[in-house]
Each structure stands twice: as structure tokens, then as C-alpha cells.
Amino acid sequence: MKRVRREGTVRVEDAEIYFRVVGEGRPLVLLHGNGEDHTAFRAQIQRFRGEYQLVLIDSRGHGKSSLGCRGLNFSLMANDILQVLNYLGIEAPVILGFSDGANLALQYAVLYPKRLSALIAVSGNWSPRGMKFWFYQGVKWMYFWWRLAAHFHWKARCKKELYGLMALHPKLTEEELKGITVPALVIAADKDMIRESHTRKLAGLLPDARLKIIKNANHMSIYGRPEAYNLVIHRFLQELQKKDDAL
């Protein structure tokens, strides 16, 4: 990694994208969920900073990253990730995403297949209909409300974009997912807001994927019960390292 700042922003067209680098070792990018920022991963930062170089990024329109002038979509946000990695001189990191961060990681892998070495998708969905029915209906209702409010107050625009990201995206196809050939780990909770059948299909579509369903957990348990998730993630990372050492 070339000598660059370990915290700051990268200008990507109409937005400033915030990043922070913690630790040393193999690069591991952490992508947070909708409405969050990189600090949500505090338990993962504490667990992995001693072994890995953690690249923490606030997604466009979240945390310390600006929204820009365009509507949010995962292709636009994937380019933001690429530009931050270009700035940092990181060629092919492991990318871990939670919820919308997992969806972003999947979109990134589709668009830039040579610019990651492995993928960890936690409680993600490759279509809005991957959410359980009543969760999806609630998201659509909130999107309708904030879209209406955005006509009357500029501060509602960001909320409209965040709910639109869940109500309308992602729009990945089965063929696109089949083209993600890097090693992948798919994790979800047994009481997730994502349908288990959708999670299992995602793992089945990815050519080199492992699947783990965390028992007695819900969508937010990566933060509430981080030790269960961190153990599975660490084992996967160790498996990757063993393969690299054998080459």
C-alpha cells in the first residue's frame, strides 16, 4: 500500500466519500448497512484490527460521505468503493458487507470482478423481494412517504434516497451472480428479515460459496451477537490465508 492518508475523503465526481484505515495486514473492506456508518462495525474493528488492514468506508449519503446530486443506486456506490481503493493503492481486498453493504459488495463483484479476492455477504439480498413480505411492504410504504415529503422539504431527500435503495434495489440477475467466481461466504440469521430461501439461493448461485445460518439470531445480530458472526468470518479468512500460503 502506497503512503496515503489513513483517514480522509476521496472526491468521486459529485460526492466526497469518507474512509478510514485501521490495522495492518491483508486488506479487508467493511461496508455497513442502510442508514448506518462505518462505526457500526465497532465489534468487528476490535476483533480484526490486529490481523488485518481494515478499510472502513461510509457509503455515499451516509455518515461523513456526501450524497451528491444523483439518486442512490448500487452501481454508483460500487464505483465510489473502487475509487477509494484506487486512492489507497489496494488492488484486490476481501470485501465484507452487511445488509445493504452486502448488496453493495455483490454489485461491486459483478462490476469489478478482478478487484476483489473474496466476498463475505451478511444478511444481503440480490432483489428487494428477497425481504420477507411485511418487511418489504413497510419499506415500500416508507419510501412512498419520504418521496412525497421530499417535494416539500429538502432534508427529506436523503431519507427518500435511503428508502429507495431498499425499495427499488438491488437488481442483480442470476446470471450476474453466477459470474462471481471469487471465494464467497454467505451468512444470515435464522430470524432474519431476508427470506432464508432467498439466502440459500444466493449461496447456490455463487460458484464458490459457503453458507452459514446463525441460530437464534435476527437481522441486526452481527452487532448484537458479534462473537457468533466474527467466529464464522475469522474461520473463512483463515481458510483463504491457508490457500494463499499453499500457492
mmCIF file of C-alpha atoms in Angstrom, residues 73-206:
data_model
loop_
_atom_site.group_PDB
_atom_site.id
_atom_site.type_symbol
_atom_site.label_atom_id
_atom_site.label_comp_id
_atom_site.label_asym_id
_atom_site.label_seq_id
_atom_site.Cartn_x
_atom_site.Cartn_y
_atom_site.Cartn_z
ATOM 1 C CA ASN A 73 -28.015 3.054 -6.656
ATOM 2 C CA PHE A 74 -25.539 0.264 -6.048
ATOM 3 C CA SER A 75 -23.657 0.705 -9.331
ATOM 4 C CA LEU A 76 -22.912 4.327 -8.441
ATOM 5 C CA MET A 77 -21.854 3.332 -4.923
ATOM 6 C CA ALA A 78 -19.685 0.468 -6.209
ATOM 7 C CA ASN A 79 -17.705 2.985 -8.235
ATOM 8 C CA ASP A 80 -17.221 5.007 -5.035
ATOM 9 C CA ILE A 81 -15.646 1.938 -3.406
ATOM 10 C CA LEU A 82 -13.416 1.377 -6.422
ATOM 11 C CA GLN A 83 -12.166 4.959 -6.371
ATOM 12 C CA VAL A 84 -11.338 4.793 -2.662
ATOM 13 C CA LEU A 85 -9.395 1.569 -3.253
ATOM 14 C CA ASN A 86 -7.599 3.169 -6.197
ATOM 15 C CA TYR A 87 -6.609 6.075 -3.975
ATOM 16 C CA LEU A 88 -5.328 3.699 -1.295
ATOM 17 C CA GLY A 89 -3.472 1.568 -3.830
ATOM 18 C CA ILE A 90 -5.362 -1.609 -2.874
ATOM 19 C CA GLU A 91 -5.811 -3.996 -5.775
ATOM 20 C CA ALA A 92 -7.937 -6.934 -4.614
ATOM 21 C CA PRO A 93 -9.153 -6.901 -0.978
ATOM 22 C CA VAL A 94 -11.595 -9.172 0.772
ATOM 23 C CA ILE A 95 -14.900 -7.284 0.872
ATOM 24 C CA LEU A 96 -17.354 -7.806 3.718
ATOM 25 C CA GLY A 97 -20.765 -6.195 3.593
ATOM 26 C CA PHE A 98 -23.759 -6.263 5.927
ATOM 27 C CA SER A 99 -27.356 -5.829 4.697
ATOM 28 C CA ASP A 100 -27.260 -3.074 2.048
ATOM 29 C CA GLY A 101 -23.472 -3.283 2.406
ATOM 30 C CA ALA A 102 -23.724 -6.941 1.316
ATOM 31 C CA ASN A 103 -25.834 -5.878 -1.666
ATOM 32 C CA LEU A 104 -23.199 -3.274 -2.490
ATOM 33 C CA ALA A 105 -20.453 -5.892 -2.210
ATOM 34 C CA LEU A 106 -22.337 -8.167 -4.625
ATOM 35 C CA GLN A 107 -22.807 -5.314 -7.110
ATOM 36 C CA TYR A 108 -19.119 -4.415 -6.802
ATOM 37 C CA ALA A 109 -18.132 -8.040 -7.501
ATOM 38 C CA VAL A 110 -20.312 -8.066 -10.632
ATOM 39 C CA LEU A 111 -18.869 -4.816 -11.970
ATOM 40 C CA TYR A 112 -15.225 -5.224 -10.914
ATOM 41 C CA PRO A 113 -14.544 -8.983 -10.701
ATOM 42 C CA LYS A 114 -10.763 -8.574 -10.789
ATOM 43 C CA ARG A 115 -10.738 -6.006 -7.974
ATOM 44 C CA LEU A 116 -11.538 -8.288 -5.042
ATOM 45 C CA SER A 117 -10.101 -11.564 -3.783
ATOM 46 C CA ALA A 118 -13.086 -12.807 -1.763
ATOM 47 C CA LEU A 119 -16.593 -11.783 -0.718
ATOM 48 C CA ILE A 120 -18.466 -12.011 2.596
ATOM 49 C CA ALA A 121 -22.179 -11.180 2.322
ATOM 50 C CA VAL A 122 -24.024 -10.897 5.647
ATOM 51 C CA SER A 123 -27.845 -10.703 5.541
ATOM 52 C CA GLY A 124 -27.898 -9.401 1.992
ATOM 53 C CA ASN A 125 -30.433 -9.722 -0.822
ATOM 54 C CA TRP A 126 -29.980 -9.585 -4.571
ATOM 55 C CA SER A 127 -33.545 -8.398 -5.171
ATOM 56 C CA PRO A 128 -35.911 -6.320 -2.999
ATOM 57 C CA ARG A 129 -38.286 -9.288 -2.976
ATOM 58 C CA GLY A 130 -35.666 -11.183 -1.014
ATOM 59 C CA MET A 131 -37.082 -9.436 2.051
ATOM 60 C CA LYS A 132 -39.896 -11.091 3.951
ATOM 61 C CA PHE A 133 -43.301 -9.840 2.818
ATOM 62 C CA TRP A 134 -44.211 -7.499 5.675
ATOM 63 C CA PHE A 135 -40.709 -6.031 5.896
ATOM 64 C CA TYR A 136 -40.830 -5.279 2.192
ATOM 65 C CA GLN A 137 -44.282 -3.700 2.465
ATOM 66 C CA GLY A 138 -43.042 -1.463 5.292
ATOM 67 C CA VAL A 139 -40.028 -0.377 3.264
ATOM 68 C CA LYS A 140 -42.199 0.473 0.260
ATOM 69 C CA TRP A 141 -44.570 2.482 2.459
ATOM 70 C CA MET A 142 -41.699 4.469 3.992
ATOM 71 C CA TYR A 143 -40.275 5.119 0.534
ATOM 72 C CA PHE A 144 -43.668 6.423 -0.624
ATOM 73 C CA TRP A 145 -43.883 8.712 2.433
ATOM 74 C CA TRP A 146 -40.379 10.172 2.107
ATOM 75 C CA ARG A 147 -40.742 10.581 -1.647
ATOM 76 C CA LEU A 148 -43.832 12.670 -1.003
ATOM 77 C CA ALA A 149 -42.122 14.645 1.783
ATOM 78 C CA ALA A 150 -39.139 15.374 -0.462
ATOM 79 C CA HIS A 151 -41.368 17.614 -2.593
ATOM 80 C CA PHE A 152 -41.875 19.896 0.405
ATOM 81 C CA HIS A 153 -38.573 19.846 2.303
ATOM 82 C CA TRP A 154 -35.036 19.357 1.027
ATOM 83 C CA LYS A 155 -33.983 17.485 4.181
ATOM 84 C CA ALA A 156 -36.342 14.643 3.256
ATOM 85 C CA ARG A 157 -34.372 13.941 0.078
ATOM 86 C CA CYS A 158 -31.727 11.836 1.835
ATOM 87 C CA LYS A 159 -34.389 9.707 3.556
ATOM 88 C CA LYS A 160 -36.119 9.213 0.217
ATOM 89 C CA GLU A 161 -32.852 8.005 -1.324
ATOM 90 C CA LEU A 162 -32.091 5.637 1.558
ATOM 91 C CA TYR A 163 -35.518 4.001 1.447
ATOM 92 C CA GLY A 164 -35.428 3.958 -2.345
ATOM 93 C CA LEU A 165 -32.203 1.980 -2.155
ATOM 94 C CA MET A 166 -34.098 -0.749 -0.282
ATOM 95 C CA ALA A 167 -37.449 -0.494 -2.086
ATOM 96 C CA LEU A 168 -36.086 -0.441 -5.652
ATOM 97 C CA HIS A 169 -32.649 -2.060 -5.473
ATOM 98 C CA PRO A 170 -30.609 -4.165 -5.976
ATOM 99 C CA LYS A 171 -31.499 -5.524 -9.415
ATOM 100 C CA LEU A 172 -28.976 -8.303 -9.841
ATOM 101 C CA THR A 173 -29.715 -11.264 -12.097
ATOM 102 C CA GLU A 174 -28.994 -14.936 -11.570
ATOM 103 C CA GLU A 175 -26.533 -14.873 -14.475
ATOM 104 C CA GLU A 176 -24.637 -11.973 -12.926
ATOM 105 C CA LEU A 177 -24.371 -13.792 -9.607
ATOM 106 C CA LYS A 178 -23.144 -16.945 -11.350
ATOM 107 C CA GLY A 179 -20.306 -14.837 -12.750
ATOM 108 C CA ILE A 180 -18.912 -14.001 -9.277
ATOM 109 C CA THR A 181 -16.152 -16.607 -9.131
ATOM 110 C CA VAL A 182 -14.157 -15.457 -6.084
ATOM 111 C CA PRO A 183 -14.497 -17.440 -2.840
ATOM 112 C CA ALA A 184 -17.609 -16.275 -1.013
ATOM 113 C CA LEU A 185 -19.159 -16.634 2.415
ATOM 114 C CA VAL A 186 -22.910 -16.069 2.726
ATOM 115 C CA ILE A 187 -24.213 -15.515 6.264
ATOM 116 C CA ALA A 188 -27.742 -14.870 7.501
ATOM 117 C CA ALA A 189 -29.743 -15.261 10.701
ATOM 118 C CA ASP A 190 -32.451 -17.840 11.246
ATOM 119 C CA LYS A 191 -34.828 -14.984 12.163
ATOM 120 C CA ASP A 192 -33.544 -12.571 9.514
ATOM 121 C CA MET A 193 -35.675 -10.055 7.626
ATOM 122 C CA ILE A 194 -34.287 -11.727 4.500
ATOM 123 C CA ARG A 195 -36.098 -14.903 3.463
ATOM 124 C CA GLU A 196 -33.961 -17.980 4.144
ATOM 125 C CA SER A 197 -34.895 -19.430 0.767
ATOM 126 C CA HIS A 198 -33.515 -16.275 -0.869
ATOM 127 C CA THR A 199 -30.272 -16.566 1.117
ATOM 128 C CA ARG A 200 -29.880 -20.225 0.212
ATOM 129 C CA LYS A 201 -30.491 -19.476 -3.456
ATOM 130 C CA LEU A 202 -27.845 -16.736 -3.350
ATOM 131 C CA ALA A 203 -25.318 -19.181 -1.924
ATOM 132 C CA GLY A 204 -26.302 -21.719 -4.576
ATOM 133 C CA LEU A 205 -25.862 -19.253 -7.432
ATOM 134 C CA LEU A 206 -22.356 -18.155 -6.376
#
